[in-house]
Rosetta silent file (secondary structure, phi, psi, omega in degrees, C-alpha in Angstrom):
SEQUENCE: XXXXXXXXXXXXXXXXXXXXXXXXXXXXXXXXXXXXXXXXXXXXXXXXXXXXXXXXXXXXXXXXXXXXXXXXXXXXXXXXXXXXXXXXXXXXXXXXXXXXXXXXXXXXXXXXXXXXXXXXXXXXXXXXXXXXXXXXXXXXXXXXXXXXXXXXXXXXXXXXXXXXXXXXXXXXXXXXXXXXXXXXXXXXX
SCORE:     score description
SCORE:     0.000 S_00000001
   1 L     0.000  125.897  168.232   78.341    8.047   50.816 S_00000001
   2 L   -83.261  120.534 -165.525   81.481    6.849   51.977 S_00000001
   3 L  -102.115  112.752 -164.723   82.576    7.350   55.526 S_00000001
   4 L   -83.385  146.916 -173.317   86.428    7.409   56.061 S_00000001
   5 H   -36.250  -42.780  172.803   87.624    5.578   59.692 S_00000001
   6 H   -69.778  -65.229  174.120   88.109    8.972   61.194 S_00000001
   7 H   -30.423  -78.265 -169.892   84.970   10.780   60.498 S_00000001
   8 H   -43.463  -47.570  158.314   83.209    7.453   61.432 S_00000001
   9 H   -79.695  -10.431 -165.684   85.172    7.212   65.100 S_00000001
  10 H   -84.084  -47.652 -158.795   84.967   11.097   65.345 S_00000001
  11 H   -84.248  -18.160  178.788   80.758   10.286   64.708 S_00000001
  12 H   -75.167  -37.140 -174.697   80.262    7.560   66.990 S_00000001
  13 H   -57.829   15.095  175.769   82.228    9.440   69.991 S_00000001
  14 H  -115.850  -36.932 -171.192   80.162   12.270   69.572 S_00000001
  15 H   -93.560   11.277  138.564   76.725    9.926   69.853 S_00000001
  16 H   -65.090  -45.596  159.061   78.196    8.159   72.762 S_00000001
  17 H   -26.847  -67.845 -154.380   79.285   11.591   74.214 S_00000001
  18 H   -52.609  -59.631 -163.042   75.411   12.814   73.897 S_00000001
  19 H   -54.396  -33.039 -153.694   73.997    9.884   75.139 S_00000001
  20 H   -81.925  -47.287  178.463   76.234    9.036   78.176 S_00000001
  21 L   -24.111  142.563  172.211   75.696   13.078   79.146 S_00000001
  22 L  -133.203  152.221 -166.187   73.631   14.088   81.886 S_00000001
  23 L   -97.770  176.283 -159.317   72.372   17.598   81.949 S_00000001
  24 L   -70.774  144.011 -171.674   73.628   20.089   83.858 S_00000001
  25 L   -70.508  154.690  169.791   72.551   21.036   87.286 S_00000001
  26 L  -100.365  162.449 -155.855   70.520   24.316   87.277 S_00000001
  27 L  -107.090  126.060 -178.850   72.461   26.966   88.865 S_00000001
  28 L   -72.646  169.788 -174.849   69.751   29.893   90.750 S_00000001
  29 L   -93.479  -38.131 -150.675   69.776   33.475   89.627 S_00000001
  30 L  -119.768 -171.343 -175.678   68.799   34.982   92.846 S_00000001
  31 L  -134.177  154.103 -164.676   70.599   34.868   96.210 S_00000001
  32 L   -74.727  -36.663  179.656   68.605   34.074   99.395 S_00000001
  33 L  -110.850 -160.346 -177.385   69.599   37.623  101.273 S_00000001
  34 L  -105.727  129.107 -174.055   71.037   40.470   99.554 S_00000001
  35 L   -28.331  136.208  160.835   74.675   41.357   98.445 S_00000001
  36 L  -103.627  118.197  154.998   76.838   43.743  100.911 S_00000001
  37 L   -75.670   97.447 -153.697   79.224   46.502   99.610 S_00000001
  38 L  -119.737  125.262 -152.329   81.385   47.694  101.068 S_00000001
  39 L  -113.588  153.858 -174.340   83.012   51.110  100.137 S_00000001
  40 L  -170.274  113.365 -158.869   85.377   52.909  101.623 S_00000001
  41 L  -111.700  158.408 -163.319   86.074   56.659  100.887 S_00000001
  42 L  -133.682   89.633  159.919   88.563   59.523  101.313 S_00000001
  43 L  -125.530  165.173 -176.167   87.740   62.558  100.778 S_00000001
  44 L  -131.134  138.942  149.316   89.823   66.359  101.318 S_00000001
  45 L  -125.565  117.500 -149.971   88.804   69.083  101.579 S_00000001
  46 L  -104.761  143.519 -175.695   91.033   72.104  100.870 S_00000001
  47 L  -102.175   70.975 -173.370   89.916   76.047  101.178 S_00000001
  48 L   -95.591  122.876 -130.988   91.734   77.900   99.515 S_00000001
  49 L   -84.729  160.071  154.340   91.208   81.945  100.557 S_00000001
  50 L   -86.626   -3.840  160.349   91.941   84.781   97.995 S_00000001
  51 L   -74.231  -32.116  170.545   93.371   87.147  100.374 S_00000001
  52 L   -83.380  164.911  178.128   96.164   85.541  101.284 S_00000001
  53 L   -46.698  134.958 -155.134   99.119   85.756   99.575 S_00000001
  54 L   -87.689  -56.250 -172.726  100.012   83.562   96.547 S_00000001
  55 L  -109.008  128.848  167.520  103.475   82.727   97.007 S_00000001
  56 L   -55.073  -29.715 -171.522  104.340   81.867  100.731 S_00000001
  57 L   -96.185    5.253  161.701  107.589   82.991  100.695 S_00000001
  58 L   -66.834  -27.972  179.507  106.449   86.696   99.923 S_00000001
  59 L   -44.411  134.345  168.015  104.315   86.415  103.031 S_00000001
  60 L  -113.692  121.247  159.451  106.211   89.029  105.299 S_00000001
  61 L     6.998  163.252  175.108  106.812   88.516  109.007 S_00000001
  62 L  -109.892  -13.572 -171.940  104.807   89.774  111.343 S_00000001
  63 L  -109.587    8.388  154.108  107.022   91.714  113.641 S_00000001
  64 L   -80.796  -21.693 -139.346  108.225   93.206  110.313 S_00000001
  65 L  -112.116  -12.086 -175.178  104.526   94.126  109.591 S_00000001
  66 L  -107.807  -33.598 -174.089  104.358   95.994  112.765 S_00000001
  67 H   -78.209  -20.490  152.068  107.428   97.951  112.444 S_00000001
  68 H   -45.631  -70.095 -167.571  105.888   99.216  109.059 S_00000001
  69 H   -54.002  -23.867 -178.318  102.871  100.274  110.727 S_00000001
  70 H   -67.092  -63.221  170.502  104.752  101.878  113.418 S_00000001
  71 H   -27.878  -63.114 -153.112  106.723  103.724  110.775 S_00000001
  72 H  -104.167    8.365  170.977  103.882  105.051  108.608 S_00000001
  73 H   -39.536  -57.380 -160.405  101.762  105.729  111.929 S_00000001
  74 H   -92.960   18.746  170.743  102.053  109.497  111.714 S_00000001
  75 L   -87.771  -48.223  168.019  101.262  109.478  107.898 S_00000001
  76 L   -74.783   15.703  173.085   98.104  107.539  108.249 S_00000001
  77 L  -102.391  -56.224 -176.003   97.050  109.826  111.108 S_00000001
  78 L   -66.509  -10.707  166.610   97.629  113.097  108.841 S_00000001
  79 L   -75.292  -31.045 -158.245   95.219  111.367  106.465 S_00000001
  80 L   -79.844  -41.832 -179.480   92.860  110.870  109.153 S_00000001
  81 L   -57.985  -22.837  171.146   93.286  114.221  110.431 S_00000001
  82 L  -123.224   47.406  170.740   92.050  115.478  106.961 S_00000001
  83 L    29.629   51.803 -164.152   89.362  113.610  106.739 S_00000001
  84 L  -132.459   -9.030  146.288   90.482  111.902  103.535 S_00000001
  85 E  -126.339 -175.678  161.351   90.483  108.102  105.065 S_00000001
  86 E  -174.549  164.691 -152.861   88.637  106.402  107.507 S_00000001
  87 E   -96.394  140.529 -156.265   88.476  102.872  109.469 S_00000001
  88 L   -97.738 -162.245 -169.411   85.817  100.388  107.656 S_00000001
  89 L   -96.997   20.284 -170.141   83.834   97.952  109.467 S_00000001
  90 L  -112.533  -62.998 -178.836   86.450   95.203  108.307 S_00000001
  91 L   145.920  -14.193  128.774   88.953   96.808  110.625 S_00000001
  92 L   -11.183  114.345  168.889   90.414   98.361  107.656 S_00000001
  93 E   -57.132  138.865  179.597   91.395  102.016  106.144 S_00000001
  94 E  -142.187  132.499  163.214   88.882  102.603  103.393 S_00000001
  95 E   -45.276  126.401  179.218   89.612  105.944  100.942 S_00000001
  96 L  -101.844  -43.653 -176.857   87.078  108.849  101.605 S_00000001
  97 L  -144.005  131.753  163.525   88.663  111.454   99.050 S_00000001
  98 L   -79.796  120.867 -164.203   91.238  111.364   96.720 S_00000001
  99 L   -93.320  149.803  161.053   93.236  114.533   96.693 S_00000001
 100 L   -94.881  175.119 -143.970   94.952  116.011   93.680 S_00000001
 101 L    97.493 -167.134  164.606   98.269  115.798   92.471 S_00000001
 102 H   -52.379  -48.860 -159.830  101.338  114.021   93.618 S_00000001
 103 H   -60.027  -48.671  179.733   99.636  113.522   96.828 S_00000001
 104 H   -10.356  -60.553 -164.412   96.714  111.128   95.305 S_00000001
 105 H   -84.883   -2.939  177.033   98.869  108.242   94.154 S_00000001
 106 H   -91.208  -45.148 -170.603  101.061  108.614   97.632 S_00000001
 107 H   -34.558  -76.662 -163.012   97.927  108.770   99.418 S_00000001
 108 H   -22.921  -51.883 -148.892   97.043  105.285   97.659 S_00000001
 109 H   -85.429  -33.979  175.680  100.089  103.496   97.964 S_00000001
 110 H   -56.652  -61.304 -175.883  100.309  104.372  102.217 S_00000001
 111 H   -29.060  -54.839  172.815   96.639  103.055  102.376 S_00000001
 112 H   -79.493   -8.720 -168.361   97.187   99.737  100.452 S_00000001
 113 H   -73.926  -67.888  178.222  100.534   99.222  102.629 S_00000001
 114 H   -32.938  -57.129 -162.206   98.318   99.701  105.629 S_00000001
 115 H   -72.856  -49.004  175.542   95.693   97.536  105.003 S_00000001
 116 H   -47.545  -13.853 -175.781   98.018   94.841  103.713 S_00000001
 117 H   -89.833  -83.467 -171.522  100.158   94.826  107.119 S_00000001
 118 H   -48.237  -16.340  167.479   96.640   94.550  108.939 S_00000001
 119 H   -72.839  -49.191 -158.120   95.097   91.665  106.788 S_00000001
 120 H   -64.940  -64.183 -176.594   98.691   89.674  107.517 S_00000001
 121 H   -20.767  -43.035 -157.710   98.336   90.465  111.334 S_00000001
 122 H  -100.270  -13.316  142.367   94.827   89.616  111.360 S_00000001
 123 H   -19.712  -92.099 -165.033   95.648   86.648  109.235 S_00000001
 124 H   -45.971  -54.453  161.242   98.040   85.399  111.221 S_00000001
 125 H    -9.060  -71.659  176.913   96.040   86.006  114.134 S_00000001
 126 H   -74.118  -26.130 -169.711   93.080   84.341  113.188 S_00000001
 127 H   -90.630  -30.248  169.572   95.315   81.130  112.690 S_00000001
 128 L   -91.850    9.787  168.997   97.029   80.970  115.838 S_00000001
 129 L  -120.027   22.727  159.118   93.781   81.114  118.237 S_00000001
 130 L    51.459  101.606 -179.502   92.230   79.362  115.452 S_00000001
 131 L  -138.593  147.293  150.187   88.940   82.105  114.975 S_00000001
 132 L   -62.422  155.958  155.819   87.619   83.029  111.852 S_00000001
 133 H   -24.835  -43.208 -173.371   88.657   85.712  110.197 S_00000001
 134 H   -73.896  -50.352  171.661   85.775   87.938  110.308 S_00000001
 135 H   -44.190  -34.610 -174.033   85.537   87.931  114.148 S_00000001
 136 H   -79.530  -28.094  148.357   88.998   89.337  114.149 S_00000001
 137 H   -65.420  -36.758  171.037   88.175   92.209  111.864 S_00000001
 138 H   -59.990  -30.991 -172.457   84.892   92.889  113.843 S_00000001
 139 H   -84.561  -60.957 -176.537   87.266   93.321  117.002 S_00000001
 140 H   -22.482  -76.502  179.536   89.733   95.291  115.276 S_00000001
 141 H   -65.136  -22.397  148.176   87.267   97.962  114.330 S_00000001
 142 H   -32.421  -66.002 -164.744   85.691   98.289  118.034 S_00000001
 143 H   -64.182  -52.284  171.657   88.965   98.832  118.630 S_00000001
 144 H   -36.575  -61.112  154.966   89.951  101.156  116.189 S_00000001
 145 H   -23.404  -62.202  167.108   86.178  102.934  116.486 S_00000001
 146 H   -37.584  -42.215  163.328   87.403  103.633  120.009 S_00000001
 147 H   -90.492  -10.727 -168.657   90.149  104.789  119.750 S_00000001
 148 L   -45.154  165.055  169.340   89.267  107.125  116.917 S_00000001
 149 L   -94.064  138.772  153.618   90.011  111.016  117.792 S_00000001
 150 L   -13.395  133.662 -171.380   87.201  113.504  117.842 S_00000001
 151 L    27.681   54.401 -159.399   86.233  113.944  113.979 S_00000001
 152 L  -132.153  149.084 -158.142   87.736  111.576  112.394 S_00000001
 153 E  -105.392  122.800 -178.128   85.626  108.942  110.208 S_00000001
 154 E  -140.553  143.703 -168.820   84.588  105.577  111.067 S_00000001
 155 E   -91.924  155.510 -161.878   82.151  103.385  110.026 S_00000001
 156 E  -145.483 -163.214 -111.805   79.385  102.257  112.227 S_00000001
 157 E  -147.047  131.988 -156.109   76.598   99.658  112.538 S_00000001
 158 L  -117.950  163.894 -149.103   73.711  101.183  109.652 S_00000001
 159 L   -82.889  -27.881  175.002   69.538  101.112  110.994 S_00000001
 160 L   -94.170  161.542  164.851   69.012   97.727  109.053 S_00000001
 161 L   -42.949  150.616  175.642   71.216   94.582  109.688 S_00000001
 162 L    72.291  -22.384  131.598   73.928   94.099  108.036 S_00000001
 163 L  -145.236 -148.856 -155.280   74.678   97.847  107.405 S_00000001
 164 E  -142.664  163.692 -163.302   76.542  100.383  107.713 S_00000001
 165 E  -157.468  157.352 -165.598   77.375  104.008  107.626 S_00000001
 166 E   -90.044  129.017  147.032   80.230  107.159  107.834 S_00000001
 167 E  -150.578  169.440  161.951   80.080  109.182  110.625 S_00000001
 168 E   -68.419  140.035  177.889   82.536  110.979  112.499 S_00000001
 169 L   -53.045  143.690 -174.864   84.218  109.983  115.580 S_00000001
 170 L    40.939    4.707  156.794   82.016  111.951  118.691 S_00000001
 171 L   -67.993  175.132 -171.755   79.328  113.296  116.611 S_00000001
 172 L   -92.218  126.970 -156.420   76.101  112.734  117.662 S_00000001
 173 L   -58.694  -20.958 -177.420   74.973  109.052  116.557 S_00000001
 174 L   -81.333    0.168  161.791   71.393  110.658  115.247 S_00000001
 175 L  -116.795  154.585  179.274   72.975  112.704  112.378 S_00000001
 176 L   -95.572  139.422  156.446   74.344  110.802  109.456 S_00000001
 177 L   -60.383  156.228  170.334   77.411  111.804  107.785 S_00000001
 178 L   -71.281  167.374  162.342   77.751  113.267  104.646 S_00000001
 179 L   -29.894  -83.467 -160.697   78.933  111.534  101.449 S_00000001
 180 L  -110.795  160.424  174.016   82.432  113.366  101.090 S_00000001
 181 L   -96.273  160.902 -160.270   84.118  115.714  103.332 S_00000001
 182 L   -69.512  133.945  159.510   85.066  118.707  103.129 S_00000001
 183 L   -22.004  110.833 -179.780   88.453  120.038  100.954 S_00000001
 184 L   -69.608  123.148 -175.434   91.842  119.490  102.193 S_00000001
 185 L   -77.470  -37.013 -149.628   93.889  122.734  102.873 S_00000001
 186 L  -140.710  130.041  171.608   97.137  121.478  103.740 S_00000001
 187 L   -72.445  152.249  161.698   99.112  118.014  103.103 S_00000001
 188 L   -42.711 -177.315 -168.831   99.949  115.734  105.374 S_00000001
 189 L  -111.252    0.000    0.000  103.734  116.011  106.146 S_00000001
């Protein structure tokens, strides 16, 4: 075998390399105490309710929201007076009877007005004395309860927790109301 000059300096400088080598320090694995991490977190959280209103700028005013209710005052009274709504335990108009006819779908649409003016109020409400919601519906219907007129239907605190039941304004709290009320003679105006 013939060894050409390179190969032959290329083989001793690799067994001088070896020899001259010292080995390598050993490096540990473990650490004496234990590693710290340190993390550092953000988090939001956002609530977002399904009663309010979708687009903000639809939201309407509040001292517009009153002069509706003001408006449609003696129309939701003439419902009340014929015992075809009555105020829930939300603070809320809740349908008792649907009449027939034209009036039905007028009925409806005064009802849903109503209650939508009184969610923004009690909205709004709740945000600038910063309360929940619910409390602000609970007071609403004391008040409302309270004010009701002599036979007019409101809902009222039911013999287990948590619920509730129709009775008429100034009946006697030991009879329950019935289911539906009686036939409407005459429309509201």
């Amino acid at each position: 075998m013939l060894w050409s000059k390179s190969s032959l300096l290329t083989a001793l400088a690799a067994i001088l390399c070896m020899s001259s080598c010292k080995t390598l320090p050993e490096v540990p694995l473990t650490t004496p105490k234990p590693l710290e991490v340190n993390l550092n977190m953000r988090l939001d959280i956002y609530q977002y309710r399904g009663d309010e209103p979708l687009d903000k700028e639809a939201a309407k005013g509040a001292s517009e929201a009153t002069t509706r209710m003001r408006n449609r005052m003696a129309e939701i009274q003439a419902l009340k007076n014929n015992q075809l709504v009555g105020e829930d335990h939300r603070g809320l108009l809740q349908i008792r009877e649907v009449p027939a006819g034209d009036w039905g779908p007028q009925m409806k649409k005064a009802v849903a007005a109503e209650n939508e003016d009184r969610m923004l109020l009690m909205r709004q409400k709740a945000k600038e004395s910063n309360r929940p919601l619910h409390e602000l519906e609970s007071e609403q219907w004391r008040l409302r309860a309270q004010q009701a007129n002599t036979g007019e239907w409101i809902e009222v605190p039911g013999s287990s927790p948590g619920s509730f039941q129709w009775k008429r304004a100034g009946a006697d709290e030991k009879t329950a109301p019935p289911v539906s009320s009686s036939p409407v003679t005459t429309p509201p105006p």
